[in-house]
Each structure stands twice: as structure tokens, then as C-alpha cells.
Coordinates of C-alpha atoms in Angstrom, one line a residue:
Chain A
X59 CA 12.4 -47.0 14.7
X60 CA 9.6 -48.5 12.6
X61 CA 6.7 -46.3 12.0
X62 CA 3.2 -47.8 11.7
X63 CA 2.3 -48.2 8.1
X64 CA -0.5 -45.9 7.1
X65 CA -2.5 -46.3 4.0
X66 CA -0.9 -44.1 1.5
X67 CA -3.2 -41.5 0.2
X68 CA -5.7 -39.3 1.9
X69 CA -5.0 -40.3 5.5
X70 CA -5.3 -37.4 7.8
X71 CA -2.8 -38.0 10.6
X72 CA -3.4 -35.2 13.0
X73 CA -1.5 -37.0 15.8
X74 CA 1.0 -39.4 14.3
X75 CA 1.7 -42.1 16.8
X76 CA 4.8 -41.4 18.8
X77 CA 6.9 -44.4 18.4
X78 CA 8.7 -44.1 21.8
X79 CA 5.6 -44.7 23.8
X80 CA 3.1 -47.6 24.2
X81 CA 0.1 -47.4 21.9
X82 CA -2.3 -46.4 24.5
X83 CA -0.5 -43.2 24.9
X84 CA -1.6 -41.8 21.6
X85 CA -5.2 -42.5 22.5
X86 CA -5.0 -40.1 25.5
X87 CA -6.8 -36.9 24.8
X88 CA -3.9 -34.4 24.3
X89 CA -5.6 -31.3 23.4
X90 CA -2.5 -29.3 24.0
X91 CA -2.5 -25.6 23.4
X92 CA 0.2 -24.7 21.0
X93 CA 2.1 -21.4 20.9
X94 CA -0.3 -18.6 20.5
X95 CA -1.5 -18.9 16.9
X96 CA -4.7 -17.5 15.6
X97 CA -7.5 -19.9 14.9
X98 CA -7.1 -19.0 11.2
X99 CA -3.5 -20.1 11.1
X100 CA -4.3 -23.5 12.4
X101 CA -7.0 -23.7 9.7
X102 CA -4.2 -23.9 7.1
X103 CA -1.9 -26.1 9.1
X104 CA -2.4 -29.0 6.7
X105 CA 0.2 -30.3 4.4
X106 CA -0.3 -32.3 1.3
X107 CA 2.6 -34.5 0.3
X108 CA 2.5 -35.9 -3.2
X109 CA 5.4 -38.3 -3.9
X110 CA 5.6 -41.7 -5.4
X111 CA 8.4 -42.6 -3.0
X112 CA 7.0 -44.0 0.2
X113 CA 10.1 -43.3 2.1
X114 CA 9.6 -39.6 1.5
X115 CA 6.2 -40.0 3.2
X116 CA 7.9 -41.6 6.1
X117 CA 10.4 -38.7 6.3
X118 CA 7.5 -36.2 6.6
X119 CA 5.8 -38.3 9.2
X120 CA 9.1 -38.4 11.2
X121 CA 9.7 -34.7 10.8
X122 CA 6.2 -33.7 12.0
X123 CA 5.9 -36.7 14.4
X124 CA 6.4 -34.7 17.6
X125 CA 3.9 -31.9 17.3
X126 CA 2.8 -31.8 20.9
X127 CA 3.9 -29.8 23.8
X128 CA 6.8 -31.7 25.3
X129 CA 6.6 -29.8 28.6
X130 CA 3.3 -31.1 29.7
X131 CA 4.0 -34.5 28.3
X132 CA 7.4 -34.8 29.9
X133 CA 5.9 -34.4 33.3
X134 CA 3.5 -37.1 32.4
X135 CA 6.3 -39.2 31.1
X136 CA 8.2 -38.8 34.3
X137 CA 5.2 -39.8 36.3
X138 CA 4.3 -42.8 34.1
X139 CA 7.7 -44.0 33.1
X140 CA 10.1 -42.3 35.5
X141 CA 12.1 -40.7 32.7
X142 CA 14.3 -37.8 33.4
X143 CA 13.2 -34.4 32.2
X144 CA 16.7 -33.6 30.9
X145 CA 16.3 -36.3 28.3
X146 CA 14.2 -34.0 26.2
X147 CA 14.5 -30.6 24.7
X148 CA 11.4 -28.7 25.6
X149 CA 10.4 -27.7 22.1
X150 CA 6.9 -27.0 20.9
X151 CA 6.7 -27.7 17.2
X152 CA 3.6 -26.4 15.4
X153 CA 1.1 -29.1 14.7
X154 CA 0.2 -30.0 11.1
X155 CA -2.3 -32.4 9.6
X156 CA -0.5 -34.5 7.0
X157 CA -2.1 -36.0 3.9
X158 CA -0.2 -38.3 1.5
X159 CA -0.6 -39.3 -2.1
X160 CA 1.6 -41.4 -4.3
X161 CA 0.3 -40.0 -7.6
X162 CA -0.5 -36.5 -8.8
X163 CA -4.1 -37.4 -9.6
X164 CA -4.6 -38.9 -6.2
X165 CA -3.3 -35.7 -4.6
X166 CA -5.7 -33.7 -6.8
X167 CA -8.6 -35.8 -5.5
X168 CA -7.5 -35.2 -1.8
X169 CA -7.4 -31.5 -2.4
X170 CA -10.8 -31.6 -4.1
X171 CA -12.4 -33.4 -1.2
X172 CA -10.7 -31.2 1.3
X173 CA -12.2 -28.1 -0.4
X174 CA -15.6 -29.7 -0.1
X175 CA -15.1 -30.6 3.6
X176 CA -13.6 -27.2 4.7
X177 CA -10.1 -28.6 5.4
X178 CA -7.7 -26.1 4.0
X179 CA -4.2 -27.0 2.9
X180 CA -1.5 -24.4 3.5
X181 CA 1.2 -26.1 1.5
X182 CA 1.6 -29.0 -1.0
X183 CA 4.9 -30.7 -1.4
X184 CA 5.0 -32.1 -4.9
X185 CA 7.6 -34.5 -6.3
X186 CA 8.7 -33.7 -9.8
X187 CA 8.7 -37.2 -11.4
X188 CA 6.0 -39.6 -10.5
X189 CA 5.7 -42.2 -13.3
X190 CA 3.3 -43.4 -14.7
X191 CA 0.9 -40.5 -13.9
X192 CA 1.1 -36.7 -14.0
X193 CA 4.5 -35.2 -13.5
X194 CA 5.0 -32.5 -10.9
X195 CA 4.2 -29.5 -13.2
X196 CA 0.9 -31.1 -14.5
X197 CA 0.0 -31.9 -10.9
X198 CA 0.7 -28.4 -9.8
X199 CA -1.3 -26.9 -12.7
X200 CA -4.3 -29.0 -11.6
X201 CA -3.9 -28.2 -7.9
X202 CA -4.0 -24.5 -8.7
X203 CA -7.1 -25.0 -10.8
X204 CA -8.8 -26.2 -7.6
X205 CA -7.1 -23.8 -5.1
X206 CA -5.3 -20.9 -6.8
X207 CA -3.9 -19.7 -3.4
X208 CA -2.2 -23.0 -2.5
X209 CA 1.5 -22.6 -1.7
X210 CA 3.5 -25.2 -3.5
X211 CA 7.0 -26.7 -2.9
X212 CA 8.5 -28.7 -5.7
X213 CA 10.6 -31.5 -4.2
X214 CA 13.3 -32.6 -6.6
X215 CA 16.7 -34.0 -7.1
X216 CA 16.8 -32.0 -10.4
X217 CA 19.6 -29.7 -11.4
X218 CA 19.2 -26.2 -12.9
X219 CA 18.9 -27.3 -16.5
X220 CA 15.2 -28.2 -16.5
X221 CA 14.0 -25.2 -14.6
X222 CA 13.3 -23.0 -17.6
X223 CA 10.8 -25.4 -18.9
X224 CA 9.1 -25.7 -15.5
X225 CA 8.9 -21.9 -15.1
X226 CA 7.7 -21.5 -18.7
X227 CA 4.8 -23.9 -17.9
X228 CA 3.8 -22.6 -14.6
X229 CA 4.3 -18.9 -15.3
X230 CA 5.6 -16.4 -12.9
X231 CA 4.4 -17.1 -9.4
X232 CA 5.3 -16.2 -5.8
X233 CA 3.6 -19.3 -4.6
X234 CA 6.3 -21.7 -5.5
X235 CA 9.4 -22.8 -3.6
X236 CA 12.0 -25.4 -4.4
X237 CA 13.2 -28.1 -2.0
X238 CA 16.1 -30.1 -3.2
X239 CA 16.4 -33.7 -2.3
X240 CA 17.9 -34.9 0.0
X241 CA 16.5 -32.3 2.4
X242 CA 17.0 -31.7 6.1
X243 CA 14.3 -31.6 8.7
X244 CA 14.9 -27.9 9.4
X245 CA 14.3 -27.0 5.7
X246 CA 10.9 -28.7 5.7
X247 CA 9.8 -27.4 9.1
X248 CA 10.7 -23.8 8.2
X249 CA 9.1 -24.0 4.7
X250 CA 5.9 -25.4 6.3
X251 CA 5.8 -22.6 8.9
X252 CA 6.6 -19.8 6.5
X253 CA 4.3 -20.9 3.8
X254 CA 1.4 -21.8 6.1
X255 CA 1.6 -18.4 7.6
X256 CA 1.8 -16.8 4.1
X257 CA -1.2 -18.7 3.0
X258 CA -3.1 -17.4 6.1
X259 CA -2.1 -13.8 5.4
X260 CA -3.2 -14.3 1.8
X261 CA -6.6 -15.6 2.9
X262 CA -6.9 -12.6 5.3
X263 CA -6.0 -10.2 2.5
X264 CA -8.5 -11.7 0.1
X265 CA -11.2 -11.6 2.7
X266 CA -10.5 -8.0 3.3
X267 CA -10.7 -7.2 -0.4
X268 CA -14.0 -9.0 -0.5
X269 CA -15.3 -7.1 2.5
X270 CA -14.2 -3.8 0.9
X271 CA -16.0 -4.8 -2.3
X272 CA -19.1 -5.5 -0.3
X273 CA -18.8 -2.2 1.4
X274 CA -18.4 -0.5 -1.9
X275 CA -21.4 -2.3 -3.4
X276 CA -23.5 -1.5 -0.4
X277 CA -22.5 2.1 -0.4
X278 CA -23.2 2.3 -4.1
X279 CA -26.6 0.9 -3.6
X280 CA -27.2 3.4 -0.8
X281 CA -25.9 6.2 -2.9
X282 CA -28.1 5.2 -5.8
X283 CA -31.2 5.3 -3.6
X284 CA -30.1 8.6 -2.1
X285 CA -29.4 9.9 -5.6
X286 CA -32.9 8.9 -6.7
X287 CA -34.5 10.5 -3.7
X288 CA -32.5 13.7 -4.4
X289 CA -33.6 13.7 -8.0
X290 CA -37.2 13.2 -7.0
X291 CA -36.9 16.1 -4.6
X292 CA -35.2 18.3 -7.1
X293 CA -37.8 17.7 -9.8
X294 CA -40.8 18.1 -7.4
X295 CA -39.8 21.3 -5.7
X296 CA -41.5 24.5 -6.8
X297 CA -38.3 26.4 -6.7
X298 CA -36.1 26.7 -9.6
X299 CA -32.8 24.8 -9.4
X300 CA -30.0 25.3 -11.8
X301 CA -26.4 23.9 -11.6
X302 CA -23.7 25.4 -13.7
X303 CA -20.4 23.6 -14.3
X304 CA -17.0 25.3 -13.9
X305 CA -17.4 27.1 -17.3
X306 CA -20.8 28.5 -16.3
X307 CA -22.6 26.0 -18.6
X308 CA -25.9 24.6 -17.4
X309 CA -25.6 21.0 -16.2
X310 CA -28.9 20.8 -14.3
X311 CA -32.2 22.4 -15.1
X312 CA -35.2 21.3 -13.1
X313 CA -38.9 21.3 -14.2
X314 CA -39.5 24.5 -12.2
X315 CA -36.8 26.2 -14.2
X316 CA -38.5 25.1 -17.4
X317 CA -41.9 26.4 -16.2
X318 CA -40.5 29.7 -15.0
X319 CA -38.0 30.6 -17.6
X320 CA -39.9 28.9 -20.4
X321 CA -36.8 27.0 -21.7
X322 CA -36.9 23.2 -21.6
X323 CA -34.1 21.3 -20.0
X324 CA -32.9 19.8 -23.3
X325 CA -32.3 23.3 -24.7
X326 CA -30.8 24.8 -21.6
X327 CA -28.4 22.0 -20.6
X328 CA -25.1 22.5 -22.3
X329 CA -25.5 26.2 -22.9
X330 CA -23.9 29.0 -21.0
X331 CA -26.5 30.3 -18.5
X332 CA -25.7 33.9 -19.0
X333 CA -26.3 33.7 -22.8
X334 CA -29.6 31.9 -22.6
X335 CA -32.4 33.8 -24.4
X336 CA -33.8 35.3 -21.2
X337 CA -34.8 38.9 -21.2
X338 CA -33.1 39.9 -18.0
X339 CA -33.9 43.4 -16.8
X340 CA -30.3 43.9 -15.6
X341 CA -28.0 41.1 -17.1
X342 CA -24.9 43.0 -16.0
X343 CA -25.9 42.8 -12.3
X344 CA -26.7 39.1 -12.7
X345 CA -23.3 38.4 -14.3
X346 CA -21.5 40.4 -11.6
X347 CA -23.3 38.5 -8.9
X348 CA -22.3 35.3 -10.5
X349 CA -18.6 36.3 -10.3
X350 CA -18.9 37.9 -6.9
X351 CA -20.4 34.9 -5.1
X352 CA -17.2 33.0 -5.4
X353 CA -15.7 35.5 -2.9
X354 CA -18.5 36.0 -0.5
X355 CA -19.9 32.4 -0.7
X356 CA -23.5 33.4 -1.2
X357 CA -25.3 36.1 -3.1
X358 CA -29.0 36.8 -2.7
X359 CA -30.6 39.1 -5.2
X360 CA -33.9 40.0 -6.7
X361 CA -33.7 39.9 -10.5
X362 CA -36.3 40.6 -13.0
X363 CA -36.9 39.4 -16.5
X364 CA -39.7 39.7 -19.0
X365 CA -41.4 36.5 -19.9
X366 CA -42.7 35.6 -23.4
X367 CA -46.0 37.2 -22.7
X368 CA -44.2 40.4 -21.9
X369 CA -45.0 40.3 -18.2
X370 CA -42.1 41.3 -15.9
X371 CA -41.4 38.6 -13.4
X372 CA -39.3 38.9 -10.3
X373 CA -37.1 36.1 -9.0
X374 CA -35.8 35.8 -5.5
X375 CA -32.4 34.3 -6.4
X376 CA -29.7 32.7 -4.4
X377 CA -26.4 31.9 -6.0
X378 CA -23.9 29.6 -4.4
X379 CA -20.3 28.9 -5.5
X380 CA -19.8 25.1 -5.7
X381 CA -16.2 25.8 -4.7
X382 CA -14.7 28.8 -3.1
X383 CA -12.4 29.5 -6.0
X384 CA -12.6 32.6 -8.2
X385 CA -11.3 30.7 -11.2
X386 CA -14.0 28.1 -11.0
X387 CA -17.4 29.1 -12.3
X388 CA -19.4 26.2 -11.0
X389 CA -22.5 27.6 -9.4
X390 CA -25.8 26.5 -7.9
X391 CA -28.7 28.7 -8.5
X392 CA -31.9 28.5 -6.4
X393 CA -34.7 30.9 -7.2
X394 CA -38.4 31.3 -6.6
X395 CA -40.9 33.4 -8.5
X396 CA -42.0 36.2 -6.2
X397 CA -43.8 38.1 -8.9
X398 CA -47.2 37.6 -7.3
X399 CA -45.8 38.4 -3.9
X400 CA -44.2 41.5 -5.3
X401 CA -47.3 42.7 -6.9
X402 CA -49.4 42.1 -3.8
X403 CA -46.7 43.9 -1.8
X404 CA -46.8 46.7 -4.3
X405 CA -50.6 46.9 -4.0
X406 CA -50.4 46.8 -0.3
X407 CA -47.8 49.5 -0.3
X408 CA -49.9 51.5 -2.6
X409 CA -52.9 51.1 -0.3
X410 CA -50.7 52.1 2.6
X411 CA -49.2 54.8 0.5
X412 CA -52.6 56.2 -0.3
X413 CA -53.5 56.0 3.3
X414 CA -50.4 57.8 4.3
X415 CA -50.7 60.1 1.4
X416 CA -54.3 60.9 2.2
X417 CA -53.4 61.2 5.9
X418 CA -50.6 63.6 5.4
X419 CA -52.3 66.0 3.1
X420 CA -55.2 65.9 5.6
X421 CA -52.8 67.3 8.1
X422 CA -50.6 69.4 6.0
X423 CA -53.2 71.4 4.3
X424 CA -54.6 72.3 7.7
X425 CA -51.2 73.4 9.0
X426 CA -50.3 75.0 5.8
X427 CA -53.5 76.8 5.3
X428 CA -52.7 79.5 7.7
X429 CA -49.2 79.8 6.3
X430 CA -50.7 80.5 3.0
X431 CA -53.1 83.3 3.6
X432 CA -54.7 84.3 0.5
Chain B
X98 CA 0.9 -9.4 -11.2
X99 CA 1.7 -8.2 -7.7
X100 CA 2.9 -4.8 -8.6
X101 CA 1.9 -3.7 -5.1
X102 CA 4.8 -5.7 -3.5
X103 CA 7.3 -3.6 -5.4
X104 CA 7.8 -1.7 -2.2
X105 CA 9.3 -4.8 -0.5
X106 CA 11.4 -5.8 -3.5
X107 CA 14.6 -5.0 -1.6
X108 CA 17.0 -7.8 -0.7
X109 CA 19.8 -7.7 1.8
X110 CA 22.6 -10.1 1.3
X111 CA 25.0 -10.6 4.2
X112 CA 27.8 -13.0 3.4
X113 CA 31.6 -12.8 3.9
X114 CA 32.1 -14.5 0.6
X115 CA 32.3 -11.9 -2.2
X116 CA 31.5 -14.5 -4.8
X117 CA 28.1 -15.0 -3.2
X118 CA 27.5 -11.3 -3.7
X119 CA 28.4 -11.8 -7.4
X120 CA 26.0 -14.8 -7.6
X121 CA 23.2 -12.6 -6.4
X122 CA 24.1 -9.8 -8.7
X123 CA 24.1 -12.3 -11.6
X124 CA 20.8 -13.9 -10.6
X125 CA 19.0 -10.6 -10.3
X126 CA 20.9 -8.8 -13.1
X127 CA 18.3 -9.3 -15.8
X128 CA 14.9 -8.0 -15.6
X129 CA 11.8 -7.4 -17.7
X130 CA 13.0 -4.1 -19.0
X131 CA 16.4 -5.3 -20.0
X132 CA 15.6 -7.2 -23.2
X133 CA 17.9 -4.9 -25.1
X134 CA 20.7 -5.5 -22.8
X135 CA 20.1 -9.3 -23.1
X136 CA 20.3 -9.0 -26.8
X137 CA 23.5 -7.0 -26.5
X138 CA 24.9 -9.6 -24.2
X139 CA 24.2 -12.3 -26.7
X140 CA 25.7 -10.3 -29.4
X141 CA 28.8 -9.3 -27.5
X142 CA 29.5 -12.4 -25.5
X143 CA 27.5 -15.0 -27.4
X144 CA 25.5 -15.8 -24.3
X145 CA 22.5 -17.8 -24.9
X146 CA 19.6 -15.5 -23.9
X147 CA 17.5 -18.6 -23.3
X148 CA 19.9 -19.7 -20.7
X149 CA 17.8 -18.1 -18.0
X150 CA 14.1 -17.3 -17.9
X151 CA 14.9 -13.7 -17.6
X152 CA 11.6 -12.4 -18.7
X153 CA 10.0 -14.0 -15.7
X154 CA 12.1 -12.2 -13.3
X155 CA 11.1 -9.3 -11.1
X156 CA 13.3 -6.4 -10.4
X157 CA 14.9 -6.2 -7.0
X158 CA 17.1 -3.7 -5.3
X159 CA 20.1 -5.5 -3.8
X160 CA 22.2 -4.4 -0.8
X161 CA 25.3 -6.2 0.2
X162 CA 27.3 -6.6 3.5
X163 CA 30.3 -8.7 4.2
X164 CA 29.7 -8.8 8.0
X165 CA 26.7 -9.2 10.2
X166 CA 27.2 -5.9 11.9
X167 CA 27.5 -4.2 8.5
X168 CA 24.2 -5.6 7.4
X169 CA 22.7 -4.6 10.6
X170 CA 23.7 -1.0 10.0
X171 CA 22.3 -1.1 6.4
X172 CA 19.0 -2.4 7.7
X173 CA 18.9 0.2 10.5
X174 CA 19.6 3.1 8.1
X175 CA 17.1 1.8 5.6
X176 CA 14.5 1.2 8.2
X177 CA 14.9 4.8 9.5
X178 CA 14.4 6.1 5.9
X179 CA 11.4 3.9 5.5
X180 CA 12.9 1.5 3.0
X181 CA 11.9 -2.0 4.0
X182 CA 13.5 -5.3 2.9
X183 CA 11.4 -8.2 1.6
X184 CA 14.0 -10.6 2.7
X185 CA 17.6 -10.9 4.1
X186 CA 19.9 -13.7 3.0
X187 CA 22.3 -14.3 5.9
X188 CA 25.3 -16.5 5.8
X189 CA 25.7 -18.8 8.8
X190 CA 29.5 -18.4 9.4
X191 CA 31.1 -15.0 9.0
X192 CA 34.3 -14.9 11.0
X193 CA 35.5 -12.8 12.8
X194 CA 32.2 -11.1 13.5
X195 CA 28.7 -12.1 14.4
X196 CA 27.5 -15.5 13.2
X197 CA 24.3 -15.8 11.2
X198 CA 22.1 -16.4 14.2
X199 CA 23.5 -13.4 16.1
X200 CA 23.1 -11.3 13.0
X201 CA 19.5 -12.4 12.6
X202 CA 18.7 -11.7 16.3
X203 CA 20.0 -8.1 15.7
X204 CA 18.1 -7.7 12.4
X205 CA 14.9 -8.7 14.1
X206 CA 15.5 -6.1 16.8
X207 CA 15.3 -3.4 14.1
X208 CA 12.7 -5.0 11.9
X209 CA 10.7 -7.7 13.7
X210 CA 8.8 -8.6 10.5
X211 CA 11.9 -9.1 8.3
X212 CA 11.8 -12.4 6.5
X213 CA 15.2 -14.1 6.8
X214 CA 16.9 -16.8 4.8
X215 CA 19.9 -18.6 6.4
X216 CA 22.4 -19.5 3.7
X217 CA 24.6 -22.4 4.8
X218 CA 26.8 -25.0 3.5
X219 CA 26.4 -27.0 6.6
X220 CA 23.7 -29.5 7.0
X221 CA 24.6 -30.0 10.7
X222 CA 22.2 -27.2 11.6
X223 CA 19.4 -28.8 13.5
X224 CA 15.9 -27.4 14.0
X225 CA 16.2 -27.5 17.7
X226 CA 19.5 -25.5 17.6
X227 CA 17.9 -22.8 15.6
X228 CA 14.7 -22.8 17.8
X229 CA 16.8 -22.7 20.9
X230 CA 18.5 -19.5 19.8
X231 CA 15.9 -17.8 17.6
X232 CA 12.7 -19.2 18.9
X233 CA 9.9 -20.7 16.8
X234 CA 9.4 -18.5 13.8
X235 CA 7.7 -18.6 10.5
X236 CA 10.0 -15.9 9.2
X237 CA 12.9 -18.1 8.5
X238 CA 13.9 -20.3 5.5
X239 CA 17.0 -22.3 4.9
X240 CA 18.9 -22.1 1.7
X241 CA 21.7 -24.7 1.3
X242 CA 24.8 -23.9 -0.6
X243 CA 25.5 -24.4 -3.4
X244 CA 22.1 -23.1 -4.5
X245 CA 20.4 -22.8 -7.8
X246 CA 19.2 -19.6 -9.4
X247 CA 15.6 -20.8 -9.3
X248 CA 15.7 -21.4 -5.6
X249 CA 16.8 -17.9 -4.9
X250 CA 14.4 -16.3 -7.3
X251 CA 11.4 -18.2 -5.9
X252 CA 12.4 -17.5 -2.3
X253 CA 12.7 -13.8 -3.1
X254 CA 9.3 -13.7 -4.9
X255 CA 7.6 -15.7 -2.2
X256 CA 9.0 -13.8 0.8
X257 CA 8.5 -10.3 -0.7
X258 CA 4.9 -11.1 -1.3
X259 CA 4.6 -12.6 2.2
X260 CA 6.2 -9.4 3.7
X261 CA 3.7 -7.3 1.8
X262 CA 0.7 -9.4 3.0
X263 CA 2.1 -9.1 6.6
X264 CA 2.4 -5.4 6.4
X265 CA -1.1 -5.2 5.0
X266 CA -2.4 -7.3 7.8
X267 CA -0.6 -5.3 10.5
X268 CA -1.9 -2.0 9.0
X269 CA -5.4 -3.4 9.1
X270 CA -5.0 -4.5 12.7
X271 CA -3.7 -1.0 13.6
X272 CA -6.6 0.6 11.8
X273 CA -9.0 -1.6 13.7
X274 CA -7.3 -0.9 17.0
X275 CA -7.5 2.9 16.5
X276 CA -11.1 2.6 15.5
X277 CA -10.7 4.1 12.1
X278 CA -12.6 1.4 10.3
X279 CA -15.5 3.7 9.7
X280 CA -13.9 5.5 6.7
X281 CA -12.9 2.5 4.6

């Protein structure tokens, strides 16, 4: 069976002519659906054969020559040529695009062009010795420079002896298989299937990693924005906001805290909150509340301190444990200055008190007068 | 490189020829951490430590069976205890028990994603014969006896990594199917 001679190098033979049929047959549009394979997988069903021996090219052409669905074709065969169905085994071989090169450099150029044109090779079969040009190892090194995920099969008649050198030069890799010449059809077919699929899985995996990276980058950007918003909010609120780490040391001290407690953030941060120079009216109660809140989740208290001018100020303070864990002293303190409110309330109470006081005596004396006869 | 595929660095060797077991033991005997042993070897036996590129080798756990059924049991037990094999090397002819193809059919019943290597000294095995019995599969390679160390090492590395990628891919699909993508 003589195969049509194809120009060696770079010829993409998706549908190699089937030698058993007249030429017009190959021109029929045979868009046959292959066994259920993902679109992705077909994307990598291209093989690059780099060998200076033309008869190896022919071997590959022969091996992958019948890539089409025999079932459909056989019916057509019977119709057209009256051949019996039983003459053929109904086998569907996966379809591959084949590209050939006789020299390493030539193969390199084919791969380079393919990357520009979006044709992806799953596997390259590379001969070990191809004088006068690059040898197999040099070819492979160059192919991997272009396409680091390319699966490679070294085709060789070599014996074990020279392998050390080859592995030394290529380094450890899981993308390399050995195919010893002479090889059988089944070896090549199975290598092609296994490695194309692996290449596809690898591409999927890398794509997922990329997607994850994008997700992380986006999330980080979102977080940064959210963080900035939160910072802005924290610095602009009129309430005091203080965070303490697990040792009770101040880690956050907002501008309101500075204004109220008259200690700037740079002095407060890094210090134990409880030992800051603040003239608390009842430091013991405050300290106890700090401990207690880990158990009850939230403590609300009014606590008083004397500011630098000697004025007693009152804070409406809420203490939250960051974690419900008595050994962990991380806290969040929110407080607002209610001194003015307090004094207004006190004044109001006083007024009310005076009223009540004046009302009661107004009654009492009247009632009591008779009880106290002079 | 590829430390993640360590989980699949288990190989199952099913061959009725004990010498093949020994070959595998020898091939995967040295590993990165065994430099001292290598040195000791050379000292004691005068072996040339440059004879094999031992520092390039990965560590694999090996399991051996002399009969298909035996190997099947090993795979089943491992599978149940969540130990997965990167690849199984199966001899073609193992009288009196199951032959290679029957063994593989049974292995795939337990672990459909198992990567299999048929080891054979016979080149009469045709693609259509295999396909007739096993169907078209990308999970099968052929290793002709006698084989070189490098062939086995590269097959083991390549298939273990493929198995890892396959598991990753399936896990992802499962995740997508169960709609848990939101918390990646």
C-alpha cells in the first residue's frame, strides 16, 4: 500500500487519505462525531513527529490513518462498493492532527507557529539522533521553552547506557515517556491517547489555578476597599473605639479615643490598656468587667475618669470579647462620652427633685402640723 | 516539583514472575533520601553510584501480586482504606488465573480512574484486540519486556501525575455539580 507522499514538515493532515478508497472519497465531508470527548480534549489532539527517518513518518500516518467512524462509513461502503460489513472491525479510533518534521529546528518552528495560531499539540514524538541538526535532547529543551506543558515521547533505539546523560540534561520531569524502536501500533496509539488526555487535564488544572488566582486578586481588591471604608468609618465616628489584642495591649486607638482620653494613638498602641495613665474612678470595676465579658459576651458599664483639667467625665462603655475564650484577652471597646448628658440629666433630676421636694414638704407640713401641736 | 502527587505515588505490580518484582524493587529502591545508603552500597559492594540517576528518582510505595485476583484484592483493600494507586503494571499472561485483560477489567471495576500499564513480551497484541475487550481508553499504556529502568521510571512519574490531575479535575466537577463553587 503506497501512501501519498506528503511534504515533510508542517503538513497538517487531519484526514489522511484512506488508501483503500478512490480519491474522491476523502473529499466527502465526513464530519463524524467521535466518541464523547470534550471539546478541550480535541483541542490537544495534535501530534508533532520529529524524526529524520521518513519511514517513521509513514508509520505514524499508517497508524493514525483510519481515524473515522467505521460504522457510518461501512454502510456507505456497502452502498457504494457492495462490500460486506463483516470485513471491518467497527472500531472508532480517536482522531489526531499529525505534523511532521525531519529536523529538530523544523519541529521547533512548527510548534512556534502552532502557538501563534492556537493549534495546540498534546504530544511530540522526538527521535534521539537527527544529524546534522539538534539531537533529541536539544530539540526537547527548545520545545519546552516554547510550550512547557508539552508531553514528550523520546523515540529511540538506544539502550540503557545513555539515559543518565539524557535525564541529567532534561532534569526530572513527569512529561517524558520513552518509546523504543521498533514500536507497535498499540504502543503509539495508547501513548497518544494517554498523553493527550494528560495534557488536557494539565491545561484544565492550570486554568483553575489561574481562575483561583484571579478570584484571590479580586477578593483582595474588594477587601482593601472594604478595609479602607472601615478605616474611614472608624476614624470619623464620634465614639471611642479601642481594640485590645489577646494580651490586653492596645492595637487600635481611634481619633475619638485620642480626643476623649487625651492620649494620642502612638502612645497608646502597644501599651496595656489597663495601665494607661487614665485616672479611672474605679479601675477595679473596669478590670473586672474586662475579664467578665469573655463569659457573658458583652458588658455595658458607665465608668468615670478625671480628665487633665480635673473634670470628671462619664463614659457609656461597651466591652466585647473578640473570642469567647476566658484565656484570650482580645477585646473591642466602644464608648461614648455622656458627661454632658449626665450633667443635664442630673440638673433635670435636681429640678425634678426640687419640685418633688418642694411638693412633698408642702403636703407633709400640712399633715404633720396637727401631729405636732405646740 | 509535584509534591502534591505524592498521594498517588503507589504502584501495584501484578506479575507471576517473581524476577519482575525484583526488577521493580531494584528500580525504585534508591530515592532522594538514600544518599547514605548509596554511599554504603558503593563501599560495600563497589557499585558505581553513578550507574543510575538515583537522585532524580521519586519515592514510590510498591505492592506486589503474583496473580490477577491477588492484585485485585490488594487494590480493593487499599481503595477501601483510601489508598489510591498512581498506576498498576499488569502482566499479560499469568497462568493459571486471570490474564492481563481480565485483571484490568476487574481493577477498573474497583477504581475506574486507575492508570494501567500492560507488561508483555508479546508483540502480537493488536490494538483492535485490546479495544475489543477493554474499550477505547486513555488509561492504558504498553510496556514491552524486556524493559529499561528509564521506561518504568518515566511511566510511573507520568501516570502518577496524570492520576493526580484526573482526581483534581473530578473533584472540581463534583464541586461544581454540588454548587459549592461559592466558597473557593
